[in-house]
Short mmCIF file of C-alpha atoms (C1' of nucleotides) in Angstrom, two decimals:
data_model
loop_
_atom_site.label_atom_id
_atom_site.label_comp_id
_atom_site.label_asym_id
_atom_site.label_seq_id
_atom_site.Cartn_x
_atom_site.Cartn_y
_atom_site.Cartn_z
CA UNK A 1 117.38 90.71 86.55
CA UNK A 2 113.96 89.40 85.68
CA UNK A 3 112.56 86.01 84.89
CA UNK A 4 109.33 84.73 83.46
CA UNK A 5 107.62 81.97 85.42
CA UNK A 6 105.02 79.86 83.63
CA UNK A 7 103.40 77.59 86.18
CA UNK A 8 99.78 76.84 86.97
CA UNK A 9 100.12 75.29 90.42
CA UNK A 10 99.45 78.32 92.52
CA UNK A 11 101.23 77.21 95.67
CA UNK A 12 104.39 76.27 93.88
CA UNK A 13 104.35 79.40 91.76
CA UNK A 14 104.00 81.59 94.81
CA UNK A 15 106.81 79.82 96.58
CA UNK A 16 109.14 80.25 93.64
CA UNK A 17 108.17 83.87 93.13
CA UNK A 18 108.64 84.67 96.81
CA UNK A 19 112.07 83.08 96.96
CA UNK A 20 113.34 84.75 93.84
CA UNK A 21 111.91 88.09 94.81
CA UNK A 22 113.70 87.91 98.12
CA UNK A 23 116.93 87.48 96.22
CA UNK A 24 116.30 90.60 94.19
CA UNK A 25 115.08 88.90 91.07
CA UNK A 26 111.88 90.26 89.57
CA UNK A 27 109.33 87.66 88.53
CA UNK A 28 106.53 87.88 86.01
CA UNK A 29 104.17 85.03 86.62
CA UNK A 30 101.46 83.51 84.48
CA UNK A 31 99.64 80.20 84.41
CA UNK A 32 98.85 80.23 80.73
CA UNK A 33 100.93 79.57 77.67
CA UNK A 34 99.01 82.23 75.78
CA UNK A 35 99.91 84.91 78.29
CA UNK A 36 103.49 83.76 78.36
CA UNK A 37 103.75 84.24 74.64
CA UNK A 38 102.38 87.74 74.94
CA UNK A 39 104.74 88.68 77.75
CA UNK A 40 107.74 87.27 75.96
CA UNK A 41 106.89 89.40 72.98
CA UNK A 42 106.66 92.52 75.07
CA UNK A 43 109.91 92.29 76.94
CA UNK A 44 113.10 90.34 77.33
CA UNK A 45 113.80 88.16 80.33
CA UNK A 46 117.05 86.88 81.72
CA UNK A 47 115.56 83.40 81.97
CA UNK A 48 112.29 81.52 81.69
CA UNK A 49 111.05 78.81 84.07
CA UNK A 50 108.46 76.73 82.33
CA UNK A 51 106.15 73.99 83.52
CA UNK A 52 105.20 71.33 81.00
CA UNK A 53 101.65 70.63 82.21
CA UNK A 54 99.66 73.80 81.61
CA UNK A 55 95.93 74.35 81.26
CA UNK A 56 96.22 75.43 77.66
CA UNK A 57 98.83 73.03 76.39
CA UNK A 58 102.25 71.47 76.81
CA UNK A 59 104.67 74.13 77.94
CA UNK A 60 107.35 72.68 75.81
CA UNK A 61 105.68 73.94 72.65
CA UNK A 62 106.64 77.39 73.87
CA UNK A 63 110.30 76.78 73.20
CA UNK A 64 110.20 76.34 69.42
CA UNK A 65 107.99 79.40 69.27
CA UNK A 66 110.59 81.38 71.22
CA UNK A 67 113.50 80.18 69.18
CA UNK A 68 111.75 80.90 65.91
CA UNK A 69 111.37 84.49 67.12
CA UNK A 70 115.14 84.39 67.63
CA UNK A 71 114.81 84.79 71.37
CA UNK A 72 117.81 83.15 73.01
CA UNK A 73 116.71 83.52 76.61
CA UNK A 74 117.63 80.40 78.55
CA UNK A 75 114.72 78.15 79.50
CA UNK A 76 114.46 75.74 82.41
CA UNK A 77 111.68 73.21 82.12
CA UNK A 78 109.84 71.82 85.15
CA UNK A 79 108.07 68.50 84.99
CA UNK A 80 106.24 66.20 87.35
CA UNK A 81 108.35 63.20 86.69
CA UNK A 82 111.94 63.09 85.77
CA UNK A 83 111.80 60.56 83.00
CA UNK A 84 114.84 60.41 80.78
CA UNK A 85 112.59 60.24 77.75
CA UNK A 86 110.93 63.55 78.53
CA UNK A 87 114.27 65.06 79.38
CA UNK A 88 115.68 64.28 75.98
CA UNK A 89 112.60 65.65 74.28
CA UNK A 90 112.90 68.92 76.19
CA UNK A 91 116.56 69.44 75.54
CA UNK A 92 116.14 68.61 71.89
CA UNK A 93 113.59 71.32 71.55
CA UNK A 94 116.01 73.86 72.90
CA UNK A 95 115.47 73.88 76.66
CA UNK A 96 118.66 74.74 78.51
CA UNK A 97 118.00 72.65 81.58
CA UNK A 98 115.44 70.37 83.10
CA UNK A 99 114.20 69.96 86.65
CA UNK A 100 111.93 67.20 88.03
CA UNK A 101 109.44 68.03 90.74
CA UNK A 102 109.68 68.06 93.60
CA UNK A 103 112.89 69.98 93.93
CA UNK A 104 114.67 72.22 96.41
CA UNK A 105 114.58 75.94 95.80
CA UNK A 106 118.33 75.91 96.14
CA UNK A 107 118.54 73.59 93.21
CA UNK A 108 116.42 75.87 91.05
CA UNK A 109 118.61 78.85 91.97
CA UNK A 110 121.74 76.92 91.18
CA UNK A 111 120.43 75.93 87.78
CA UNK A 112 119.23 79.43 87.02
CA UNK A 113 122.65 80.78 87.83
CA UNK A 114 124.31 78.13 85.74
CA UNK A 115 122.06 78.71 82.81
CA UNK A 116 122.43 82.47 82.89
CA UNK A 117 126.19 82.18 83.06
CA UNK A 118 126.27 80.44 79.70
CA UNK A 119 127.89 82.28 76.81
CA UNK A 120 124.56 82.68 75.04
CA UNK A 121 123.14 84.47 78.05
CA UNK A 122 123.23 88.22 78.27
CA UNK A 123 124.66 88.58 81.73
CA UNK A 124 128.39 88.79 82.18
CA UNK A 125 130.08 87.62 85.37
CA UNK A 126 131.32 90.15 87.94
CA UNK A 127 131.45 93.78 87.03
CA UNK A 128 134.18 95.89 88.59
CA UNK A 129 133.74 99.61 88.96
CA UNK A 130 135.66 101.82 91.35
CA UNK A 131 136.13 99.96 94.63
CA UNK A 132 132.97 98.03 93.93
CA UNK A 133 132.40 94.56 92.48
CA UNK A 134 128.94 93.51 91.37
CA UNK A 135 128.06 89.92 90.63
CA UNK A 136 124.86 90.14 88.61
CA UNK A 137 124.18 86.43 88.78
CA UNK A 138 124.56 85.93 92.50
CA UNK A 139 123.04 89.37 93.03
CA UNK A 140 125.59 90.60 95.47
CA UNK A 141 127.86 93.59 95.83
CA UNK A 142 131.31 93.92 97.39
CA UNK A 143 133.03 97.17 98.28
CA UNK A 144 136.66 96.42 98.91
CA UNK A 145 136.63 93.26 101.01
CA UNK A 146 133.26 93.93 102.55
CA UNK A 147 129.94 92.76 101.33
CA UNK A 148 127.49 95.61 100.92
CA UNK A 149 123.98 94.63 101.97
CA UNK A 150 121.38 96.54 100.06
CA UNK A 151 117.60 96.46 100.25
CA UNK A 152 116.05 94.47 97.45
CA UNK A 153 114.93 97.29 95.19
CA UNK A 154 118.12 99.25 95.54
CA UNK A 155 120.09 96.15 94.76
CA UNK A 156 118.06 95.67 91.60
CA UNK A 157 118.65 99.23 90.54
CA UNK A 158 122.37 98.95 91.14
CA UNK A 159 122.77 95.63 89.32
CA UNK A 160 120.79 96.87 86.34
CA UNK A 161 122.92 99.97 86.11
CA UNK A 162 126.12 98.00 86.61
CA UNK A 163 125.29 95.65 83.76
CA UNK A 164 125.31 98.63 81.43
CA UNK A 165 128.06 100.53 83.23
CA UNK A 166 129.00 103.81 81.67
CA UNK A 167 125.97 103.76 79.43
CA UNK A 168 122.68 105.49 79.96
CA UNK A 169 119.90 103.19 81.11
CA UNK A 170 116.43 104.40 80.20
CA UNK A 171 114.04 105.08 83.02
CA UNK A 172 111.52 102.79 81.40
CA UNK A 173 114.06 99.99 81.22
CA UNK A 174 114.84 100.33 84.90
CA UNK A 175 111.17 100.26 85.70
CA UNK A 176 110.44 97.13 83.73
CA UNK A 177 113.55 95.42 85.10
CA UNK A 178 112.63 96.10 88.66
CA UNK A 179 108.89 95.75 88.79
CA UNK A 180 106.72 93.02 87.41
CA UNK A 181 103.66 93.69 85.39
CA UNK A 182 101.24 93.58 88.29
CA UNK A 183 103.19 96.04 90.39
CA UNK A 184 102.46 99.24 88.56
CA UNK A 185 104.21 102.27 89.85
CA UNK A 186 102.44 105.60 90.14
CA UNK A 187 105.02 107.81 91.69
CA UNK A 188 108.67 108.53 91.85
CA UNK A 189 109.48 105.32 93.67
CA UNK A 190 112.38 104.74 91.31
CA UNK A 191 113.83 108.15 92.07
CA UNK A 192 113.49 107.44 95.74
CA UNK A 193 115.44 104.22 95.40
CA UNK A 194 118.13 105.93 93.41
CA UNK A 195 118.37 108.61 96.02
CA UNK A 196 118.71 106.14 98.88
CA UNK A 197 121.13 104.05 96.89
CA UNK A 198 123.33 107.08 96.22
CA UNK A 199 123.52 107.78 99.91
CA UNK A 200 124.52 104.23 100.69
CA UNK A 201 127.15 104.14 97.98
CA UNK A 202 128.62 107.39 99.26
CA UNK A 203 128.64 106.16 102.86
CA UNK A 204 130.39 102.97 101.79
CA UNK A 205 132.82 105.02 99.70
CA UNK A 206 132.25 102.74 96.75
CA UNK A 207 134.04 105.00 94.30
CA UNK A 208 131.13 105.19 91.92
CA UNK A 209 128.36 107.63 91.28
CA UNK A 210 124.96 107.57 89.65
CA UNK A 211 124.37 110.31 87.11
CA UNK A 212 121.07 111.43 85.76
CA UNK A 213 120.40 112.18 82.10
CA UNK A 214 117.49 114.49 82.25
CA UNK A 215 114.37 113.13 80.66
CA UNK A 216 116.12 109.91 79.67
CA UNK A 217 117.47 107.82 82.49
CA UNK A 218 120.41 107.08 84.76
CA UNK A 219 123.97 105.97 84.33
CA UNK A 220 126.61 104.52 86.63
CA UNK A 221 130.19 105.74 86.50
CA UNK A 222 133.43 105.59 88.42
CA UNK A 223 134.27 108.94 89.84
CA UNK B 1 114.59 112.90 63.13
CA UNK B 2 110.87 113.23 62.90
CA UNK B 3 107.99 110.82 62.77
CA UNK B 4 104.32 111.10 61.97
CA UNK B 5 101.95 109.59 64.52
CA UNK B 6 98.42 108.80 63.41
CA UNK B 7 96.42 107.73 66.44
CA UNK B 8 93.03 108.77 67.77
CA UNK B 9 93.26 107.47 71.32
CA UNK B 10 94.35 110.61 73.06
CA UNK B 11 95.99 109.01 76.06
CA UNK B 12 98.04 106.59 74.03
CA UNK B 13 99.02 109.24 71.53
CA UNK B 14 100.19 111.53 74.28
CA UNK B 15 102.20 108.78 75.88
CA UNK B 16 103.92 107.92 72.61
CA UNK B 17 104.58 111.54 71.74
CA UNK B 18 106.00 112.24 75.18
CA UNK B 19 108.31 109.26 75.10
CA UNK B 20 109.62 109.95 71.63
CA UNK B 21 110.05 113.63 72.33
CA UNK B 22 112.08 112.76 75.37
CA UNK B 23 114.42 110.83 73.12
CA UNK B 24 114.90 113.78 70.85
CA UNK B 25 112.57 112.65 68.13
CA UNK B 26 110.09 115.22 66.91
CA UNK B 27 106.51 114.01 66.56
CA UNK B 28 103.72 115.34 64.41
CA UNK B 29 100.47 113.97 65.69
CA UNK B 30 97.05 113.73 64.13
CA UNK B 31 93.96 111.63 64.79
CA UNK B 32 92.62 111.73 61.26
CA UNK B 33 93.63 109.95 58.11
CA UNK B 34 92.80 113.03 56.10
CA UNK B 35 95.22 115.17 58.06
CA UNK B 36 97.86 112.50 57.88
CA UNK B 37 97.67 112.53 54.09
CA UNK B 38 98.02 116.27 54.06
CA UNK B 39 101.02 116.25 56.39
CA UNK B 40 102.74 113.47 54.50
CA UNK B 41 102.46 115.52 51.35
CA UNK B 42 103.93 118.57 52.97
CA UNK B 43 107.04 117.06 54.42
CA UNK B 44 109.05 113.89 54.67
CA UNK B 45 109.20 111.85 57.83
CA UNK B 46 111.72 109.31 58.97
CA UNK B 47 108.94 106.94 59.93
CA UNK B 48 105.18 106.76 60.35
CA UNK B 49 103.33 105.12 63.25
CA UNK B 50 99.81 104.34 62.18
CA UNK B 51 96.78 103.08 64.06
CA UNK B 52 94.33 100.96 62.10
CA UNK B 53 91.12 102.08 63.81
CA UNK B 54 90.64 105.72 62.99
CA UNK B 55 87.56 107.92 63.03
CA UNK B 56 87.65 108.44 59.30
CA UNK B 57 88.65 105.03 58.08
CA UNK B 58 91.02 102.08 58.32
CA UNK B 59 94.52 103.41 58.74
CA UNK B 60 95.86 100.72 56.54
CA UNK B 61 94.41 102.35 53.45
CA UNK B 62 96.99 105.05 54.01
CA UNK B 63 99.82 102.77 53.01
CA UNK B 64 98.88 102.14 49.38
CA UNK B 65 98.25 105.84 49.04
CA UNK B 66 101.75 106.55 50.35
CA UNK B 67 103.40 104.00 48.17
CA UNK B 68 101.60 105.17 45.08
CA UNK B 69 103.07 108.59 45.76
CA UNK B 70 106.43 106.80 45.82
CA UNK B 71 107.00 107.64 49.45
CA UNK B 72 109.21 104.94 50.93
CA UNK B 73 109.04 106.09 54.53
CA UNK B 74 108.80 103.05 56.80
CA UNK B 75 105.41 102.48 58.41
CA UNK B 76 104.65 100.69 61.68
CA UNK B 77 101.03 99.70 62.13
CA UNK B 78 99.35 99.55 65.53
CA UNK B 79 96.31 97.42 66.10
CA UNK B 80 94.12 96.46 69.01
CA UNK B 81 94.50 92.75 68.52
CA UNK B 82 97.53 90.94 67.34
CA UNK B 83 95.81 88.55 65.02
CA UNK B 84 98.01 86.82 62.47
CA UNK B 85 95.36 87.43 59.83
CA UNK B 86 95.51 91.18 60.30
CA UNK B 87 99.25 91.05 60.46
CA UNK B 88 99.52 89.43 57.08
CA UNK B 89 97.08 91.91 55.59
CA UNK B 90 99.15 94.80 56.90
CA UNK B 91 102.47 93.52 55.74
CA UNK B 92 101.05 92.68 52.32
CA UNK B 93 99.95 96.23 51.89
CA UNK B 94 103.46 97.48 52.52
CA UNK B 95 103.67 98.09 56.26
CA UNK B 96 107.21 97.54 57.52
CA UNK B 97 106.25 96.24 60.91
CA UNK B 98 103.29 95.53 63.06
CA UNK B 99 102.63 96.00 66.76
CA UNK B 100 99.68 94.72 68.80
CA UNK B 101 98.30 96.81 71.63
CA UNK B 102 99.05 96.94 74.40
CA UNK B 103 102.79 97.16 74.00
CA UNK B 104 105.75 98.53 75.88
CA UNK B 105 107.24 101.81 74.70
CA UNK B 106 110.56 100.05 74.62
CA UNK B 107 109.23 97.73 72.01
CA UNK B 108 108.00 100.56 69.83
CA UNK B 109 111.42 102.24 70.05
CA UNK B 110 113.14 99.03 69.17
CA UNK B 111 110.95 98.53 66.13
CA UNK B 112 111.32 102.10 65.03
CA UNK B 113 115.07 101.76 65.22
CA UNK B 114 114.96 98.48 63.35
CA UNK B 115 112.73 99.81 60.66
CA UNK B 116 114.76 102.97 60.13
CA UNK B 117 117.93 100.95 59.89
CA UNK B 118 116.61 99.12 56.86
CA UNK B 119 118.25 99.79 53.51
CA UNK B 120 115.12 101.45 52.24
CA UNK B 121 115.19 103.91 55.10
CA UNK B 122 116.84 107.27 54.65
CA UNK B 123 118.92 107.27 57.79
CA UNK B 124 122.41 105.87 57.64
CA UNK B 125 124.04 104.30 60.69
CA UNK B 126 126.75 106.14 62.63
CA UNK B 127 128.31 109.23 61.19
CA UNK B 128 131.96 109.89 62.05
CA UNK B 129 133.34 113.38 62.01
CA UNK B 130 136.48 114.52 63.77
CA UNK B 131 136.66 112.80 67.15
CA UNK B 132 132.91 112.59 67.17
CA UNK B 133 130.54 109.73 66.28
CA UNK B 134 126.86 110.42 65.84
CA UNK B 135 124.33 107.62 65.77
CA UNK B 136 121.23 109.16 64.21
CA UNK B 137 119.07 106.15 65.01
CA UNK B 138 119.91 105.80 68.66
CA UNK B 139 120.15 109.58 68.90
CA UNK B 140 123.42 109.61 70.75
CA UNK B 141 126.80 111.17 70.38
CA UNK B 142 130.21 109.89 71.37
CA UNK B 143 133.38 111.96 71.57
CA UNK B 144 136.28 109.57 71.78
CA UNK B 145 135.15 106.94 74.26
CA UNK B 146 132.82 109.21 76.15
CA UNK B 147 129.16 109.68 75.59
CA UNK B 148 128.34 113.34 75.13
CA UNK B 149 125.10 114.25 76.83
CA UNK B 150 123.31 117.03 75.06
CA UNK B 151 120.03 118.75 75.80
CA UNK B 152 117.22 117.58 73.57
CA UNK B 153 117.09 120.47 71.14
CA UNK B 154 120.82 120.74 70.75
CA UNK B 155 120.98 117.03 70.11
CA UNK B 156 118.39 117.39 67.37
CA UNK B 157 120.33 120.21 65.75
CA UNK B 158 123.54 118.25 65.84
CA UNK B 159 122.06 115.08 64.42
CA UNK B 160 120.34 116.95 61.63
CA UNK B 161 123.57 118.68 60.71
CA UNK B 162 125.54 115.46 60.98
CA UNK B 163 123.23 113.64 58.60
CA UNK B 164 124.16 116.18 55.93
CA UNK B 165 127.74 116.62 57.08
CA UNK B 166 129.76 119.03 55.02
CA UNK B 167 126.67 120.30 53.29
CA UNK B 168 124.71 123.40 54.08
CA UNK B 169 121.42 122.77 55.84
CA UNK B 170 118.80 125.41 55.32
CA UNK B 171 117.55 127.25 58.35
CA UNK B 172 114.00 126.30 57.44
CA UNK B 173 114.92 122.63 57.21
CA UNK B 174 116.45 122.74 60.66
CA UNK B 175 113.36 124.38 62.02
CA UNK B 176 110.92 121.86 60.60
CA UNK B 177 113.13 118.96 61.69
CA UNK B 178 113.33 120.18 65.23
CA UNK B 179 109.93 121.59 65.93
CA UNK B 180 106.56 120.08 65.17
CA UNK B 181 103.76 122.02 63.63
CA UNK B 182 102.18 123.03 66.88
CA UNK B 183 105.39 124.41 68.33
CA UNK B 184 105.94 127.44 66.19
CA UNK B 185 108.98 129.46 66.92
CA UNK B 186 108.98 133.23 67.01
CA UNK B 187 112.50 134.11 67.87
CA UNK B 188 116.06 133.12 67.31
CA UNK B 189 115.72 130.03 69.46
CA UNK B 190 117.51 128.05 66.79
CA UNK B 191 120.48 130.39 66.85
CA UNK B 192 120.59 130.10 70.58
CA UNK B 193 120.76 126.33 70.36
CA UNK B 194 123.51 126.50 67.78
CA UNK B 195 125.46 128.84 69.98
CA UNK B 196 125.19 126.66 73.06
CA UNK B 197 125.95 123.58 71.00
CA UNK B 198 129.12 125.17 69.65
CA UNK B 199 130.29 125.86 73.16
CA UNK B 200 129.69 122.30 74.23
CA UNK B 201 131.43 120.86 71.20
CA UNK B 202 134.43 123.08 71.83
CA UNK B 203 134.55 122.14 75.52
CA UNK B 204 134.41 118.46 74.62
CA UNK B 205 137.09 119.04 71.98
CA UNK B 206 134.99 117.19 69.43
CA UNK B 207 137.11 118.24 66.50
CA UNK B 208 134.23 119.70 64.54
CA UNK B 209 132.78 123.12 64.03
CA UNK B 210 129.49 124.61 62.93
CA UNK B 211 129.77 127.21 60.20
CA UNK B 212 127.18 129.68 59.19
CA UNK B 213 126.25 130.49 55.63
CA UNK B 214 124.83 133.90 55.84
CA UNK B 215 121.18 134.12 54.90
CA UNK B 216 121.04 130.40 54.11
CA UNK B 217 121.74 128.05 56.97
CA UNK B 218 124.38 126.10 58.85
CA UNK B 219 126.88 123.41 58.08
CA UNK B 220 128.95 121.00 60.11
CA UNK B 221 132.62 120.36 59.31
CA UNK B 222 135.73 118.80 60.73
CA UNK B 223 138.26 121.43 61.54
"C1'" DC C 1 135.81 153.45 50.84
"C1'" DG C 2 132.63 154.25 54.52
"C1'" DA C 3 128.21 153.76 56.49
"C1'" DC C 4 124.08 151.52 56.95
"C1'" DG C 5 121.17 147.53 57.36
"C1'" DA C 6 120.50 142.70 57.58
"C1'" DC C 7 121.86 138.82 59.69
"C1'" DC C 8 124.18 136.17 63.28
"C1'" DA C 9 126.39 135.17 68.08
"C1'" DT C 10 126.10 135.43 72.67
"C1'" DT C 11 124.11 135.83 77.07
"C1'" DG C 12 120.81 136.77 80.97
"C1'" DC C 13 116.12 136.11 82.39
"C1'" DG C 14 111.77 133.99 83.75
"C1'" DA C 15 108.92 130.03 83.24
"C1'" DC C 16 108.60 125.42 83.59
"C1'" DA C 17 109.42 120.49 83.78
"C1'" DG C 18 111.58 116.96 85.91
"C1'" DG C 19 114.68 115.14 89.39
"C1'" DA C 20 116.34 114.91 94.38
"C1'" DT C 21 115.38 114.54 98.86
"C1'" DT C 22 112.93 113.43 102.82
"C1'" DA C 23 109.05 112.72 106.12
"C1'" DC C 24 105.29 109.75 106.73
"C1'" DG C 25 102.54 105.67 107.11
"C1'" DG C 26 101.74 100.85 105.95
"C1'" DC C 27 103.52 96.44 106.10
"C1'" DG C 28 106.10 92.42 107.08
"C1'" DT C 29 109.66 90.17 109.99
"C1'" DG C 30 112.04 88.74 113.78
"C1'" DC D 1 106.83 95.68 119.50
"C1'" DA D 2 110.86 97.47 117.21
"C1'" DC D 3 113.01 97.76 113.08
"C1'" DG D 4 113.76 98.18 108.25
"C1'" DC D 5 111.91 98.47 103.66
"C1'" DC D 6 108.90 100.47 100.43
"C1'" DG D 7 105.57 103.46 98.00
"C1'" DT D 8 103.70 107.99 98.23
"C1'" DA D 9 103.62 112.77 98.13
"C1'" DA D 10 105.19 117.33 99.44
"C1'" DT D 11 108.91 120.37 98.86
"C1'" DC D 12 112.97 122.02 97.17
"C1'" DC D 13 116.37 122.36 93.58
"C1'" DT D 14 118.45 122.22 88.98
"C1'" DG D 15 118.66 122.13 83.95
"C1'" DT D 16 116.48 123.39 79.73
"C1'" DC D 17 113.87 126.22 76.85
"C1'" DG D 18 112.01 130.16 74.47
"C1'" DC D 19 112.71 134.76 74.33
"C1'" DA D 20 114.77 139.22 73.78
"C1'" DA D 21 118.46 142.60 74.25
"C1'" DT D 22 123.01 143.60 72.97
"C1'" DG D 23 126.93 143.63 70.30
"C1'" DG D 24 129.45 141.79 66.31
"C1'" DT D 25 130.07 140.66 61.34
"C1'" DC D 26 129.31 140.81 56.61
"C1'" DG D 27 127.56 142.56 52.30
"C1'" DT D 28 125.90 146.19 49.70
"C1'" DC D 29 125.22 150.59 47.89
"C1'" DG D 30 125.93 155.33 47.58
#
DNA sequence: CGACGACCATTGCGACAGGATTACGGCGTG
DNA sequence: CACGCCGTAATCCTGTCGCAATGGTCGTCG
């Protein structure tokens, strides 16, 4: 689960990034429209949070550009004032939701969840596998009746694998899903997370196992 | 499945070659336009990845040369900057796609797949044979509902045979499809792969078998 | 028809790459 | 300050590969 945050107010951006990160959602952040366009070309996000006022233009111009590249990623637009006029303009241009500043983090989460749950979004609700249930939107995991608390990174690994259950997920995909572009990884951190995650899943008797496809990636299966 | 990579930045070239090789795609690599022309004459590739900036000229001049030799192999052009002007120039000259550096490997794979899927491309999507389905673009194999994980070389053998299902594939063709020009083979490594592949196909009950035509090559059939 | 030679199938071996595991230290949090 | 998480790196372990030896199969030619 990864979102793109386009916001030039540093304090706000950091607050949003910190909150989302804590919930196990990776955040790529930029203050510039130009960079946002580049990032969106390079990878796919589960959602985009977009400020209107940006140093190099009105954020809203980003949306037609996205849509014309047939990117269907949901977009939530942030704006200083919540004027109905602006709201209509945003939605007309293809934004999926609209949020006036200031707002509560909880409200942003709620709208992100709502927007990613939409049929056009990629994420499906609640994946069941073995004794385990993964909710990729709420980012939580149940084993039987008990909630399984996982460290952030391990949770991200598990959710990413669960979303493609039974299919091989490329190493590189896992890495880009779990780390943002400024956290470059220079070791086998991913392997370490997988290893620790395996142990936890075994201890919890989750009824699933993580297989490795040598030289390619990992895959999650019932066992 | 084999592509020609024309790129003079050693690090980048190595990264691309490594990633593609991992996916079971053979890579011939050269840094010079001159060599590229020679290689393209000698054998056919499924796709060509071409840098513009090369020590002995603008890579893009390669494309008209190719086309005038009525080679329809899809070409993806790499360039340092993603300027629309350059993009148009490239596409006008017959490039099939265009990718600005830096880029994610994932993106290159995606574009390669897309470009090879095109009607002009040689590769057809999904070959069904017995209980087995081979996707030559994604380089994966399903038997029934299960994905069959094969070692890299065996996978290459199988895909090559599947693409000419029912027809005899010359030994020499298999060898050039599976090994690049710097990996020369001096033994019966190919036979060994066929042997191990047969065992795996039997174990998985794939409903196919690999026959040998003495002194000529191999062929894949339903049984 | 039988024997020889060419070709193929199979399998064990050693080298090697890549993954798995774990200890360690830094860091943030409560 | 204690605890847990995370990235790193060292070490161990496993799968894959090329290779070669062995034994089998087929065609050919005397």
